[in-house]
Amino acid sequence: MNESAKPRFLLTLCLLAGLAACTPPADPPLKGAKLGGAFTLTNQDGGTTKDTDFKGKYRLVYFGYTYCPDVCPVDLQQIGKALKAFEKEEPARAAKLQPIFISVDPERDTPAVLKEYVATFHPRLIGLTGTKEQVADVAKRYGGYFAKAERTGASGYLVDHTRVTLLFGPEGEPIVIVPQEQGADAIEEQLERWVK
Ligand code: NI
C-alpha cells in the first residue's frame, strides 16, 4: 500500500477494533420475522395449553413425532443435554426457558404417548398435540412444515417434517434458529447468548 493510504488504513483498523469492543449486542436474527402466534393445543397430561400460558418465558420449540425413527430422538437428546448444561451454569436464566415439543403426528401421538416420550429427554419438556387441524395450523405459523410420507418404516408410516428448533422470547417474539443438528454445545451457546 502507498504511504498516503497507510494512515487511513490504520484508522480503519482502530475503529473496527474499538467498535467490536463496544458495539451493543446485535438484534436477534429473527427479529420481526412472521413466526409464532396464538395456539391452543393439548398437553401430555391431557389438559389444554395455550401460547399465553408461557407469557414471560422463553420458549424453545421443536416439531417432530414420537415414532420418528432417527432424527427427532437425536435432536431432542441434544436439546435436553444442552438444557441440563445451561441449568447447571445459569439456573436462574434456564428457569425462564420452556422447552416445547409439538407433534406433527397427532393421530398416533396421544397425550399418553407424548408423556412417556418427552420425559426421556428432559423433565421439563412439554409435549403438545391436538387435532390434525390444530397441529397443521400451529406448524404452519411456527415454521414446522410436515407431510405424511408415502414410504413406511418399521413402526408404520413416516412423517416428513422440517428439522428446526426455534427460540422465542418472553412475549412470543421469534429470536433465533437454534442449530440443534450441531449438537448440545452449539445449542447451549445460543441459549447463553439470548436467554437473559
Ligand atoms: Ni423426526
mmCIF file of C-alpha atoms and ligand atoms in Angstrom:
data_model
loop_
_atom_site.group_PDB
_atom_site.id
_atom_site.type_symbol
_atom_site.label_atom_id
_atom_site.label_comp_id
_atom_site.label_asym_id
_atom_site.label_seq_id
_atom_site.Cartn_x
_atom_site.Cartn_y
_atom_site.Cartn_z
ATOM 1 C CA MET A 1 0.000 0.000 0.000
ATOM 2 C CA ASN A 2 1.281 3.523 -0.711
ATOM 3 C CA GLU A 3 2.259 5.907 2.069
ATOM 4 C CA SER A 4 -0.785 8.151 1.774
ATOM 5 C CA ALA A 5 -3.224 5.268 2.242
ATOM 6 C CA LYS A 6 -1.485 3.961 5.348
ATOM 7 C CA PRO A 7 -2.919 6.336 7.978
ATOM 8 C CA ARG A 8 -6.410 5.761 6.719
ATOM 9 C CA PHE A 9 -5.900 2.019 6.818
ATOM 10 C CA LEU A 10 -4.683 2.195 10.412
ATOM 11 C CA LEU A 11 -7.566 4.419 11.412
ATOM 12 C CA THR A 12 -9.984 1.923 9.933
ATOM 13 C CA LEU A 13 -8.352 -0.892 11.886
ATOM 14 C CA CYS A 14 -8.585 1.041 15.159
ATOM 15 C CA LEU A 15 -12.182 1.896 14.520
ATOM 16 C CA LEU A 16 -13.023 -1.706 13.811
ATOM 17 C CA ALA A 17 -11.271 -2.888 16.947
ATOM 18 C CA GLY A 18 -12.918 -0.219 19.038
ATOM 19 C CA LEU A 19 -16.339 -0.875 17.625
ATOM 20 C CA ALA A 20 -16.053 -4.566 18.199
ATOM 21 C CA ALA A 21 -15.345 -3.889 21.855
ATOM 22 C CA CYS A 22 -18.220 -1.502 22.465
ATOM 23 C CA THR A 23 -20.920 -2.476 19.985
ATOM 24 C CA PRO A 24 -24.209 -3.264 21.710
ATOM 25 C CA PRO A 25 -25.434 -6.837 21.222
ATOM 26 C CA ALA A 26 -26.846 -7.413 17.762
ATOM 27 C CA ASP A 27 -30.582 -7.680 17.200
ATOM 28 C CA PRO A 28 -31.972 -11.202 17.305
ATOM 29 C CA PRO A 29 -31.566 -12.773 13.854
ATOM 30 C CA LEU A 30 -35.298 -13.451 13.654
ATOM 31 C CA LYS A 31 -36.375 -10.030 14.894
ATOM 32 C CA GLY A 32 -39.539 -9.025 13.054
ATOM 33 C CA ALA A 33 -39.951 -12.425 11.382
ATOM 34 C CA LYS A 34 -43.541 -13.541 10.941
ATOM 35 C CA LEU A 35 -43.242 -16.629 13.115
ATOM 36 C CA GLY A 36 -45.245 -17.735 16.119
ATOM 37 C CA GLY A 37 -48.588 -16.538 17.389
ATOM 38 C CA ALA A 38 -51.587 -17.875 19.228
ATOM 39 C CA PHE A 39 -52.298 -21.560 19.606
ATOM 40 C CA THR A 40 -54.432 -23.920 21.644
ATOM 41 C CA LEU A 41 -53.179 -27.478 21.915
ATOM 42 C CA THR A 42 -53.425 -30.489 24.207
ATOM 43 C CA ASN A 43 -50.521 -31.236 26.541
ATOM 44 C CA GLN A 44 -49.097 -34.571 27.655
ATOM 45 C CA ASP A 45 -51.399 -34.628 30.682
ATOM 46 C CA GLY A 46 -54.475 -34.208 28.526
ATOM 47 C CA GLY A 47 -55.007 -30.583 29.539
ATOM 48 C CA THR A 48 -55.213 -27.505 27.362
ATOM 49 C CA THR A 49 -52.092 -25.453 26.688
ATOM 50 C CA LYS A 50 -52.154 -22.051 25.062
ATOM 51 C CA ASP A 51 -49.298 -19.849 23.912
ATOM 52 C CA THR A 52 -50.352 -17.336 26.569
ATOM 53 C CA ASP A 53 -49.518 -19.896 29.277
ATOM 54 C CA PHE A 54 -45.872 -19.147 28.509
ATOM 55 C CA LYS A 55 -46.090 -15.406 28.908
ATOM 56 C CA GLY A 56 -42.870 -14.118 30.423
ATOM 57 C CA LYS A 57 -40.963 -17.249 29.416
ATOM 58 C CA TYR A 58 -38.593 -18.002 26.607
ATOM 59 C CA ARG A 59 -39.831 -20.901 24.501
ATOM 60 C CA LEU A 60 -37.689 -23.411 22.699
ATOM 61 C CA VAL A 61 -39.912 -25.056 20.102
ATOM 62 C CA TYR A 62 -39.211 -28.250 18.182
ATOM 63 C CA PHE A 63 -41.600 -30.094 15.858
ATOM 64 C CA GLY A 64 -41.441 -33.843 15.425
ATOM 65 C CA TYR A 65 -43.214 -37.087 16.274
ATOM 66 C CA THR A 66 -42.595 -39.883 18.706
ATOM 67 C CA TYR A 67 -42.493 -42.590 16.032
ATOM 68 C CA CYS A 68 -39.677 -40.759 14.220
ATOM 69 C CA PRO A 69 -37.033 -43.442 13.742
ATOM 70 C CA ASP A 70 -33.875 -41.372 13.949
ATOM 71 C CA VAL A 71 -33.777 -37.597 13.614
ATOM 72 C CA CYS A 72 -36.206 -36.487 16.306
ATOM 73 C CA PRO A 73 -34.757 -38.582 19.136
ATOM 74 C CA VAL A 74 -31.226 -37.448 18.317
ATOM 75 C CA ASP A 75 -32.216 -33.790 18.197
ATOM 76 C CA LEU A 76 -34.273 -33.989 21.376
ATOM 77 C CA GLN A 77 -31.424 -35.696 23.141
ATOM 78 C CA GLN A 78 -29.088 -32.848 22.219
ATOM 79 C CA ILE A 79 -31.667 -30.256 23.240
ATOM 80 C CA GLY A 80 -32.152 -31.989 26.595
ATOM 81 C CA LYS A 81 -28.424 -32.208 27.142
ATOM 82 C CA ALA A 82 -27.934 -28.524 26.324
ATOM 83 C CA LEU A 83 -30.716 -27.528 28.685
ATOM 84 C CA LYS A 84 -29.267 -29.528 31.522
ATOM 85 C CA ALA A 85 -25.887 -27.889 30.997
ATOM 86 C CA PHE A 86 -27.494 -24.442 30.847
ATOM 87 C CA GLU A 87 -29.457 -25.164 34.030
ATOM 88 C CA LYS A 88 -26.269 -26.118 35.783
ATOM 89 C CA GLU A 89 -24.407 -22.985 34.729
ATOM 90 C CA GLU A 90 -27.215 -20.447 34.739
ATOM 91 C CA PRO A 91 -30.056 -21.827 36.850
ATOM 92 C CA ALA A 92 -32.000 -18.557 37.109
ATOM 93 C CA ARG A 93 -31.925 -17.886 33.385
ATOM 94 C CA ALA A 94 -32.583 -21.510 32.484
ATOM 95 C CA ALA A 95 -35.682 -21.475 34.690
ATOM 96 C CA LYS A 96 -37.104 -18.842 32.361
ATOM 97 C CA LEU A 97 -36.817 -21.183 29.397
ATOM 98 C CA GLN A 98 -39.601 -23.588 28.479
ATOM 99 C CA PRO A 99 -38.732 -26.418 26.082
ATOM 100 C CA ILE A 100 -41.702 -27.485 23.928
ATOM 101 C CA PHE A 101 -42.105 -30.474 21.635
ATOM 102 C CA ILE A 102 -45.020 -30.202 19.208
ATOM 103 C CA SER A 103 -46.185 -33.365 17.491
ATOM 104 C CA VAL A 104 -46.769 -33.404 13.749
ATOM 105 C CA ASP A 105 -48.409 -36.826 14.098
ATOM 106 C CA PRO A 106 -51.476 -36.241 16.269
ATOM 107 C CA GLU A 107 -53.031 -39.463 15.003
ATOM 108 C CA ARG A 108 -50.567 -41.579 16.968
ATOM 109 C CA ASP A 109 -49.154 -39.048 19.423
ATOM 110 C CA THR A 110 -51.823 -39.100 22.078
ATOM 111 C CA PRO A 111 -51.141 -37.301 25.365
ATOM 112 C CA ALA A 112 -50.200 -40.609 26.997
ATOM 113 C CA VAL A 113 -47.706 -41.476 24.263
ATOM 114 C CA LEU A 114 -46.232 -37.979 24.420
ATOM 115 C CA LYS A 115 -45.932 -38.053 28.186
ATOM 116 C CA GLU A 116 -43.718 -41.067 28.205
ATOM 117 C CA TYR A 117 -41.685 -39.773 25.272
ATOM 118 C CA VAL A 118 -40.872 -36.249 26.483
ATOM 119 C CA ALA A 119 -39.880 -37.488 29.929
ATOM 120 C CA THR A 120 -36.989 -39.405 28.416
ATOM 121 C CA PHE A 121 -35.330 -36.213 27.130
ATOM 122 C CA HIS A 122 -35.841 -33.580 29.809
ATOM 123 C CA PRO A 123 -38.018 -33.427 32.927
ATOM 124 C CA ARG A 124 -39.433 -30.047 31.944
ATOM 125 C CA LEU A 125 -40.022 -30.785 28.277
ATOM 126 C CA ILE A 126 -43.681 -30.209 27.424
ATOM 127 C CA GLY A 127 -45.275 -32.345 24.719
ATOM 128 C CA LEU A 128 -48.139 -30.871 22.709
ATOM 129 C CA THR A 129 -50.587 -32.459 20.327
ATOM 130 C CA GLY A 130 -54.083 -31.679 19.085
ATOM 131 C CA THR A 131 -56.452 -32.242 16.225
ATOM 132 C CA LYS A 132 -54.958 -32.501 12.752
ATOM 133 C CA GLU A 133 -56.246 -29.002 12.016
ATOM 134 C CA GLN A 134 -54.785 -27.511 15.204
ATOM 135 C CA VAL A 135 -51.406 -29.075 14.607
ATOM 136 C CA ALA A 136 -51.320 -28.096 10.937
ATOM 137 C CA ASP A 137 -52.211 -24.530 11.841
ATOM 138 C CA VAL A 138 -49.559 -24.120 14.521
ATOM 139 C CA ALA A 139 -46.903 -25.835 12.417
ATOM 140 C CA LYS A 140 -47.564 -23.512 9.510
ATOM 141 C CA ARG A 141 -47.192 -20.415 11.640
ATOM 142 C CA TYR A 142 -44.160 -21.710 13.554
ATOM 143 C CA GLY A 143 -42.192 -22.844 10.523
ATOM 144 C CA GLY A 144 -42.761 -26.567 11.114
ATOM 145 C CA TYR A 145 -43.959 -27.958 7.789
ATOM 146 C CA PHE A 146 -44.744 -31.656 7.593
ATOM 147 C CA ALA A 147 -46.437 -34.267 5.444
ATOM 148 C CA LYS A 148 -47.201 -37.929 5.805
ATOM 149 C CA ALA A 149 -44.656 -39.801 3.697
ATOM 150 C CA GLU A 150 -45.522 -42.360 1.041
ATOM 151 C CA ARG A 151 -42.976 -44.809 2.365
ATOM 152 C CA THR A 152 -43.231 -46.583 5.682
ATOM 153 C CA GLY A 153 -40.734 -47.572 8.344
ATOM 154 C CA ALA A 154 -40.532 -50.486 10.752
ATOM 155 C CA SER A 155 -43.088 -48.888 13.057
ATOM 156 C CA GLY A 156 -45.597 -47.795 10.433
ATOM 157 C CA TYR A 157 -45.970 -44.689 8.315
ATOM 158 C CA LEU A 158 -43.340 -41.960 8.406
ATOM 159 C CA VAL A 159 -43.907 -38.233 8.609
ATOM 160 C CA ASP A 160 -41.574 -35.904 6.752
ATOM 161 C CA HIS A 161 -41.063 -32.726 8.707
ATOM 162 C CA THR A 162 -38.833 -29.707 8.998
ATOM 163 C CA ARG A 163 -35.901 -30.183 11.303
ATOM 164 C CA VAL A 164 -35.809 -26.869 13.070
ATOM 165 C CA THR A 165 -35.609 -25.553 16.617
ATOM 166 C CA LEU A 166 -36.803 -22.032 17.212
ATOM 167 C CA LEU A 167 -36.228 -19.847 20.225
ATOM 168 C CA PHE A 168 -38.951 -17.357 21.087
ATOM 169 C CA GLY A 169 -38.814 -14.610 23.672
ATOM 170 C CA PRO A 170 -40.984 -13.818 26.707
ATOM 171 C CA GLU A 171 -43.620 -12.122 24.555
ATOM 172 C CA GLY A 172 -43.601 -14.898 21.985
ATOM 173 C CA GLU A 173 -41.365 -12.970 19.610
ATOM 174 C CA PRO A 174 -39.030 -15.035 17.418
ATOM 175 C CA ILE A 175 -35.355 -14.720 18.365
ATOM 176 C CA VAL A 176 -33.147 -17.236 16.619
ATOM 177 C CA ILE A 177 -32.964 -20.601 14.875
ATOM 178 C CA VAL A 178 -31.088 -22.894 17.245
ATOM 179 C CA PRO A 179 -28.739 -25.275 15.404
ATOM 180 C CA GLN A 180 -29.751 -28.480 17.202
ATOM 181 C CA GLU A 181 -28.191 -30.539 14.403
ATOM 182 C CA GLN A 182 -24.784 -29.239 15.526
ATOM 183 C CA GLY A 183 -25.150 -30.750 18.973
ATOM 184 C CA ALA A 184 -25.615 -29.718 22.591
ATOM 185 C CA ASP A 185 -22.713 -27.262 22.787
ATOM 186 C CA ALA A 186 -23.968 -25.278 19.815
ATOM 187 C CA ILE A 187 -27.462 -25.208 21.288
ATOM 188 C CA GLU A 188 -26.222 -24.067 24.682
ATOM 189 C CA GLU A 189 -24.165 -21.323 23.093
ATOM 190 C CA GLN A 190 -27.332 -19.820 21.632
ATOM 191 C CA LEU A 191 -29.212 -20.161 24.925
ATOM 192 C CA GLU A 192 -26.364 -18.409 26.762
ATOM 193 C CA ARG A 193 -26.463 -15.657 24.242
ATOM 194 C CA TRP A 194 -30.177 -14.930 24.047
ATOM 195 C CA VAL A 195 -31.899 -16.076 27.238
ATOM 196 C CA LYS A 196 -31.494 -13.186 29.686
HETATM 197 NI NI NI B 1 -38.411 -36.604 13.134
#
